[in-house]
Amino acid sequence: MKPPRSWERLLAVLAPDAERDALLGDVAEEFLARLERDGPRAARRWYRRQVIRSTAPLLRERLDAAVRRTTNTRPERERMRMWAKDFSIAMRSLLRRPGFSATIVLTLSLGVGATTALFGVFQAVFLEPLDLPGAGELVVVMETGSFGCCGPASAPDYQDWLARNRSFDGMGMLSPSMVNLTGLEQAERVYATRMTANAFPMLGVEPLLGRVLLPEDQTAGDAIVVSHSLWTRLFDSRPDALGEALEVNGTPRTVVGVMPAGFDVPSPWGVTLQHSLFMPFLDETIEEAVRGNHSYPVIARLADGVDVEAAQADMDRVMRELESEYPETNQDRGARVFTAHEVRYGDVGRQFAILLAAAALVLLIACGNVASLQLARAAGREAELSLRNALGASRGAIIRLLVSESLILSVASCAGGVAVAWFATERLKALLPPTVPRVDQVSVDGVVLLFALGATAITALILGVLPAVFSSRTDLAMGVKEGGYSTLAPGKERLRDLFIVGQIAMGLVLANGAGLLVQSYAAVRGQEHGFDPDGALTLALRASGPEYEVDGAVETFFDDVMRE
């Protein structure tokens, strides 16, 4: 198991170039030691704390190095002193107008915070890769037909794919389902999957304890591998759990292995569920399967140098061969190759991308509002800026002063935005439905903080640089004479109008989108169900075990349930 990717990337960005490799290596070595001693959660928590504690010293070291590089000559030292003086003047100017400054900081903090929080969800749910070695090479192969796209494969088709493909280093067949664990103090219903033994080597993850499923297990069928969470819950993380028996659907099975924390098979079904048990696919089941019975998803790993497009072309060839050989069952059937990440997280990722784009539009509207405030304030500062110009301040000096004010406001807004993002992230985790995958992994990590810094840089550009350039075009005679007008010059008026038009345009886009969303929601809510849903509950009940394999046993059980 590797250190958390986002925090490792943040540490790599902060570390000095000369010390980066050594620093990352030392921290990774300590992480592995703590992982073995304290477990994955404690190790990740330690790594996160180390990066946070190192942020300030590393930033200070980088800043000191930058100052040393830029102050080697007298002109550079003079430039640094001028910036320091401008920042001091800008701070005093902003403090003299606390209402104006607080309005800008609050507006931008809400915009940056909301956008950052949604990016945090988008990053955890969609951008993070699968927690498997070479996750980018894992694909899911589904079948197409007259029903559209896409569905599972049949066992005979899978065997032909395995024998005829030229694009995959490995291929495995799955059969996910809910199963009953009995023989415990209280029966449990957990998510499990049958799988061919060749799937484990293809995924490239070694068990924490014991072994994975082997080809001979597909003959006996009594071995099972358990997940780390199930091992922790049922066996109290005991190493001697290997060899113990679990009753799965009433049939005793022997625990032969425990997988490490975070491991899961990338099934295209039940993306919000974690497999607790991994059971062997019986050879007898595969041999007796009917080609027309399409029930099993297939996962595969791309061979070196093969991309998804090449694999798709290869599977098109295989399906054409099967269609000519088995026209009764494979007529008009094809195959589609998707990355495992796309199958599991693509749909929800696109939904959050739309929400993130909407939040970005809100942030841009906030920036436009603030920029308009800046331009309006510039009209009231015409005399001040003209006086500075008359006393010898160049246009560059005036721009530098105005940019300094904007940078101070942006930095304060970034701090406020991060605080808003922390709060909003926790609220989103509580509000998001359980159908959203990996929601428990949502956090304000290093990547999210970098996103907040990037959003702040954009806001600084919009609300600072452009208004500063236009505001610096002072009319000396008009500005210093008594009774000078506090109106915007034509160029500034055009910029202000541009901001206003942009705000209206983006606001209309958001309003139209919100209206369509409300209309769609109302249409869904207004659909007739064919029954009265008030007070109605649904549940899933399954009778399993040897006692229900007798003819009529299942029907008798449900009849008894309904009578009671």
Coordinates of N, CA and C in Angstrom, one line a residue, residues 406-539:
S406 N -5.8 44.1 -4.2 CA -6.5 43.0 -4.6 C -5.9 41.7 -4.1
L407 N -4.6 41.6 -4.1 CA -3.9 40.4 -3.6 C -4.2 40.2 -2.1
I408 N -4.2 41.2 -1.3 CA -4.6 41.1 0.1 C -6.0 40.5 0.2
L409 N -6.9 41.1 -0.5 CA -8.3 40.6 -0.5 C -8.4 39.2 -0.9
S410 N -7.6 38.8 -2.0 CA -7.7 37.4 -2.5 C -7.1 36.5 -1.5
V411 N -6.0 36.8 -0.8 CA -5.4 35.9 0.2 C -6.4 35.7 1.4
A412 N -7.0 36.8 1.8 CA -8.0 36.7 2.9 C -9.2 35.8 2.4
S413 N -9.6 36.0 1.1 CA -10.7 35.2 0.6 C -10.4 33.8 0.5
C414 N -9.1 33.5 0.2 CA -8.7 32.1 0.1 C -8.7 31.4 1.4
A415 N -8.3 32.1 2.5 CA -8.4 31.5 3.8 C -9.8 31.3 4.2
G416 N -10.7 32.3 3.9 CA -12.1 32.1 4.2 C -12.7 31.0 3.4
G417 N -12.3 30.9 2.1 CA -12.8 29.9 1.3 C -12.5 28.5 1.7
V418 N -11.2 28.3 2.2 CA -10.8 27.0 2.7 C -11.7 26.6 4.0
A419 N -11.9 27.6 4.8 CA -12.8 27.4 6.0 C -14.2 27.0 5.6
V420 N -14.7 27.7 4.6 CA -16.1 27.4 4.1 C -16.1 26.0 3.5
A421 N -15.0 25.6 2.8 CA -14.9 24.3 2.1 C -14.8 23.2 3.1
W422 N -14.1 23.4 4.2 CA -14.1 22.4 5.3 C -15.5 22.1 5.8
F423 N -16.2 23.2 6.1 CA -17.6 23.0 6.7 C -18.5 22.4 5.6
A424 N -18.4 22.9 4.4 CA -19.3 22.5 3.3 C -19.1 21.0 3.0
T425 N -17.8 20.6 3.0 CA -17.5 19.2 2.7 C -18.1 18.2 3.7
E426 N -18.0 18.6 5.0 CA -18.7 17.7 6.0 C -20.2 17.7 5.8
R427 N -20.8 18.8 5.5 CA -22.2 18.8 5.2 C -22.6 18.0 4.0
L428 N -21.8 18.1 2.9 CA -22.1 17.4 1.7 C -22.0 15.9 2.0
K429 N -21.0 15.4 2.7 CA -20.8 14.0 3.1 C -22.1 13.5 3.8
A430 N -22.7 14.3 4.6 CA -23.9 13.9 5.4 C -25.1 13.9 4.5
L431 N -25.1 14.8 3.5 CA -26.3 15.0 2.7 C -26.4 14.1 1.4
L432 N -25.2 13.7 0.9 CA -25.2 12.9 -0.3 C -25.8 11.6 -0.1
P433 N -26.5 11.1 -1.1 CA -27.2 9.8 -0.9 C -26.2 8.7 -0.9
P434 N -26.6 7.5 -0.4 CA -25.7 6.4 -0.3 C -25.4 5.8 -1.7
T435 N -26.1 6.2 -2.7 CA -25.8 5.8 -4.1 C -24.5 6.4 -4.7
V436 N -24.0 7.4 -4.0 CA -22.8 8.1 -4.5 C -21.6 7.2 -4.0
P437 N -20.7 6.7 -4.9 CA -19.6 5.9 -4.5 C -18.5 6.7 -3.9
R438 N -17.7 6.1 -3.0 CA -16.5 6.6 -2.4 C -16.8 7.9 -1.6
V439 N -18.0 8.2 -1.2 CA -18.3 9.4 -0.5 C -17.6 9.5 0.8
D440 N -17.3 8.3 1.4 CA -16.5 8.3 2.7 C -15.1 8.8 2.5
Q441 N -14.6 8.9 1.3 CA -13.2 9.3 1.1 C -13.1 10.8 0.7
V442 N -14.3 11.5 0.7 CA -14.2 12.9 0.4 C -13.6 13.7 1.6
S443 N -12.6 14.5 1.3 CA -11.9 15.3 2.3 C -11.3 16.5 1.6
V444 N -10.9 17.5 2.4 CA -10.1 18.6 1.9 C -8.6 18.3 2.0
D445 N -8.1 17.6 1.0 CA -6.7 17.2 1.0 C -5.8 18.1 0.2
G446 N -4.6 17.7 0.0 CA -3.7 18.6 -0.7 C -4.1 19.0 -2.1
V447 N -4.7 18.1 -2.8 CA -5.1 18.5 -4.2 C -6.2 19.6 -4.1
V448 N -7.1 19.4 -3.2 CA -8.2 20.3 -3.0 C -7.7 21.7 -2.6
L449 N -6.7 21.7 -1.7 CA -6.1 23.0 -1.3 C -5.4 23.7 -2.5
L450 N -4.8 22.9 -3.3 CA -4.2 23.5 -4.5 C -5.2 24.0 -5.5
F451 N -6.4 23.4 -5.6 CA -7.5 23.9 -6.4 C -8.0 25.2 -5.8
A452 N -8.1 25.3 -4.5 CA -8.5 26.6 -3.8 C -7.5 27.7 -4.2
L453 N -6.2 27.3 -4.1 CA -5.2 28.4 -4.5 C -5.3 28.8 -5.9
G454 N -5.6 27.8 -6.8 CA -5.8 28.2 -8.2 C -7.0 29.0 -8.5
A455 N -8.1 28.7 -7.8 CA -9.3 29.5 -7.9 C -9.1 30.9 -7.4
T456 N -8.3 31.0 -6.3 CA -8.0 32.3 -5.8 C -7.1 33.1 -6.7
A457 N -6.2 32.5 -7.4 CA -5.4 33.1 -8.4 C -6.2 33.7 -9.5
I458 N -7.2 32.9 -10.0 CA -8.1 33.4 -11.0 C -8.9 34.6 -10.5
T459 N -9.4 34.5 -9.3 CA -10.2 35.7 -8.8 C -9.3 36.9 -8.6
A460 N -8.0 36.7 -8.2 CA -7.1 37.9 -8.1 C -6.9 38.5 -9.5
L461 N -6.8 37.7 -10.5 CA -6.6 38.2 -11.9 C -7.9 39.0 -12.3
I462 N -9.1 38.5 -12.0 CA -10.3 39.1 -12.5 C -10.6 40.4 -11.7
L463 N -10.5 40.3 -10.4 CA -10.9 41.4 -9.6 C -9.8 42.4 -9.3
G464 N -8.5 42.1 -9.7 CA -7.4 42.9 -9.4 C -6.7 43.5 -10.6
V465 N -6.2 42.7 -11.5 CA -5.3 43.2 -12.5 C -6.1 44.0 -13.5
L466 N -7.2 43.5 -14.1 CA -7.9 44.3 -15.1 C -8.5 45.6 -14.5
P467 N -9.2 45.6 -13.4 CA -9.6 46.9 -12.9 C -8.5 47.8 -12.6
A468 N -7.4 47.3 -12.1 CA -6.2 48.1 -11.7 C -5.6 48.8 -13.0
V469 N -5.6 48.1 -14.1 CA -5.0 48.7 -15.3 C -5.9 49.8 -15.7
F470 N -7.2 49.6 -15.7 CA -8.1 50.7 -16.2 C -8.2 51.8 -15.2
S471 N -8.2 51.5 -13.9 CA -8.3 52.6 -12.9 C -7.0 53.4 -12.8
S472 N -5.9 52.9 -13.3 CA -4.7 53.7 -13.3 C -4.6 54.8 -14.4
R473 N -5.6 54.8 -15.3 CA -5.6 55.8 -16.4 C -6.3 57.0 -15.8
T474 N -5.6 57.8 -15.0 CA -6.2 58.9 -14.3 C -6.1 60.2 -15.2
D475 N -7.2 61.0 -15.1 CA -7.2 62.3 -15.7 C -6.7 63.3 -14.7
L476 N -5.5 63.8 -14.8 CA -4.8 64.6 -13.8 C -5.6 65.9 -13.6
A477 N -6.0 66.6 -14.6 CA -6.7 67.9 -14.5 C -8.0 67.7 -13.8
M478 N -8.8 66.7 -14.3 CA -10.1 66.5 -13.8 C -10.1 66.0 -12.3
G479 N -9.0 65.2 -12.0 CA -9.0 64.5 -10.7 C -8.6 65.5 -9.6
V480 N -7.7 66.5 -9.8 CA -7.2 67.3 -8.8 C -7.9 68.6 -8.6
K481 N -8.7 69.0 -9.6 CA -9.4 70.3 -9.5 C -10.6 70.2 -8.5
E482 N -10.9 71.2 -7.9 CA -11.9 71.2 -6.9 C -13.3 71.0 -7.6
G483 N -14.0 70.1 -7.0 CA -15.3 69.8 -7.6 C -15.2 68.8 -8.7
G484 N -14.1 68.1 -8.8 CA -14.0 67.1 -9.9 C -15.0 66.0 -9.8
Y485 N -15.4 65.5 -11.0 CA -16.5 64.5 -11.0 C -16.0 63.2 -10.6
S486 N -16.8 62.4 -9.8 CA -16.5 61.1 -9.4 C -17.2 60.1 -10.3
T487 N -16.9 60.2 -11.6 CA -17.5 59.3 -12.6 C -16.4 58.5 -13.2
L488 N -16.8 57.4 -13.8 CA -15.9 56.5 -14.5 C -15.6 57.1 -15.9
A489 N -14.3 56.9 -16.3 CA -13.9 57.3 -17.6 C -14.5 56.3 -18.6
P490 N -14.6 56.7 -19.9 CA -15.2 55.8 -20.9 C -14.7 54.4 -20.9
G491 N -13.3 54.3 -20.9 CA -12.7 53.0 -20.9 C -13.2 52.1 -19.7
K492 N -13.2 52.8 -18.5 CA -13.6 52.1 -17.3 C -15.1 51.7 -17.4
E493 N -15.9 52.6 -17.9 CA -17.3 52.3 -18.1 C -17.5 51.1 -19.0
R494 N -16.7 51.0 -20.0 CA -16.9 49.8 -20.9 C -16.5 48.6 -20.2
L495 N -15.4 48.6 -19.4 CA -15.1 47.4 -18.6 C -16.1 47.0 -17.6
R496 N -16.7 48.1 -16.9 CA -17.8 47.8 -16.0 C -19.0 47.2 -16.7
D497 N -19.3 47.7 -17.9 CA -20.4 47.2 -18.6 C -20.1 45.7 -19.1
L498 N -18.9 45.5 -19.4 CA -18.5 44.1 -19.8 C -18.7 43.1 -18.6
F499 N -18.3 43.5 -17.4 CA -18.6 42.7 -16.3 C -20.1 42.5 -16.0
I500 N -20.9 43.5 -16.2 CA -22.3 43.4 -16.0 C -22.9 42.5 -17.0
V501 N -22.6 42.6 -18.3 CA -23.1 41.8 -19.3 C -22.7 40.3 -19.0
G502 N -21.5 40.1 -18.6 CA -21.0 38.7 -18.3 C -21.8 38.1 -17.1
Q503 N -22.0 38.9 -16.1 CA -22.8 38.4 -15.0 C -24.2 38.1 -15.4
I504 N -24.8 38.9 -16.2 CA -26.2 38.7 -16.6 C -26.3 37.4 -17.5
A505 N -25.3 37.2 -18.4 CA -25.3 36.1 -19.3 C -25.1 34.8 -18.4
M506 N -24.1 34.8 -17.5 CA -23.9 33.6 -16.7 C -25.1 33.3 -15.8
G507 N -25.7 34.4 -15.3 CA -26.9 34.3 -14.4 C -28.0 33.7 -15.2
L508 N -28.2 34.1 -16.4 CA -29.3 33.5 -17.2 C -29.1 32.0 -17.5
V509 N -27.8 31.6 -17.7 CA -27.5 30.2 -17.9 C -27.8 29.4 -16.7
L510 N -27.4 29.9 -15.5 CA -27.8 29.2 -14.3 C -29.3 29.2 -14.0
A511 N -29.9 30.3 -14.3 CA -31.4 30.3 -14.0 C -32.1 29.4 -14.9
N512 N -31.7 29.3 -16.2 CA -32.4 28.4 -17.1 C -32.1 26.9 -16.7
G513 N -30.9 26.6 -16.3 CA -30.5 25.3 -15.9 C -31.3 24.9 -14.6
A514 N -31.4 25.8 -13.7 CA -32.2 25.6 -12.5 C -33.7 25.4 -12.8
G515 N -34.2 26.2 -13.7 CA -35.6 26.0 -14.1 C -35.9 24.7 -14.7
L516 N -35.0 24.2 -15.6 CA -35.2 22.9 -16.2 C -35.1 21.8 -15.2
L517 N -34.1 22.0 -14.2 CA -34.0 21.0 -13.2 C -35.3 20.8 -12.4
V518 N -35.8 22.0 -12.0 CA -37.0 22.0 -11.2 C -38.2 21.4 -12.0
Q519 N -38.2 21.7 -13.3 CA -39.3 21.2 -14.1 C -39.2 19.7 -14.2
S520 N -38.0 19.2 -14.4 CA -37.8 17.7 -14.5 C -38.1 17.0 -13.2
Y521 N -37.7 17.7 -12.1 CA -38.0 17.1 -10.8 C -39.6 17.0 -10.6
A522 N -40.2 18.1 -10.9 CA -41.7 18.2 -10.8 C -42.4 17.1 -11.6
A523 N -41.8 16.9 -12.8 CA -42.4 15.9 -13.7 C -42.2 14.5 -13.2
V524 N -41.1 14.2 -12.6 CA -40.8 12.9 -12.0 C -41.7 12.7 -10.8
R525 N -41.8 13.8 -9.9 CA -42.7 13.7 -8.7 C -44.1 13.5 -9.1
G526 N -44.5 14.0 -10.3 CA -45.9 13.9 -10.6 C -46.3 12.7 -11.3
Q527 N -45.4 11.8 -11.6 CA -45.7 10.5 -12.3 C -46.6 9.6 -11.4
E528 N -47.5 8.9 -12.1 CA -48.4 8.0 -11.4 C -47.6 6.7 -11.2
H529 N -47.7 6.1 -10.0 CA -47.0 4.8 -9.7 C -47.9 3.6 -9.9
G530 N -49.2 3.8 -10.1 CA -50.1 2.7 -10.2 C -50.5 2.2 -8.8
F531 N -50.0 2.8 -7.7 CA -50.4 2.4 -6.4 C -50.2 3.5 -5.5
D532 N -50.7 3.5 -4.3 CA -50.6 4.5 -3.3 C -49.3 4.3 -2.5
P533 N -48.2 5.1 -2.7 CA -47.0 4.8 -2.0 C -46.9 5.2 -0.6
D534 N -47.9 6.0 -0.1 CA -47.9 6.4 1.3 C -48.0 5.2 2.2
G535 N -47.0 5.1 3.2 CA -47.0 4.1 4.1 C -46.5 2.7 3.6
A536 N -46.1 2.7 2.3 CA -45.6 1.4 1.7 C -44.1 1.3 1.9
L537 N -43.7 0.1 2.3 CA -42.3 -0.2 2.5 C -41.9 -1.4 1.6
T538 N -40.7 -1.5 1.2 CA -40.2 -2.6 0.4 C -39.0 -3.3 1.1
L539 N -38.9 -4.6 0.9 CA -37.7 -5.3 1.4 C -37.4 -6.4 0.5

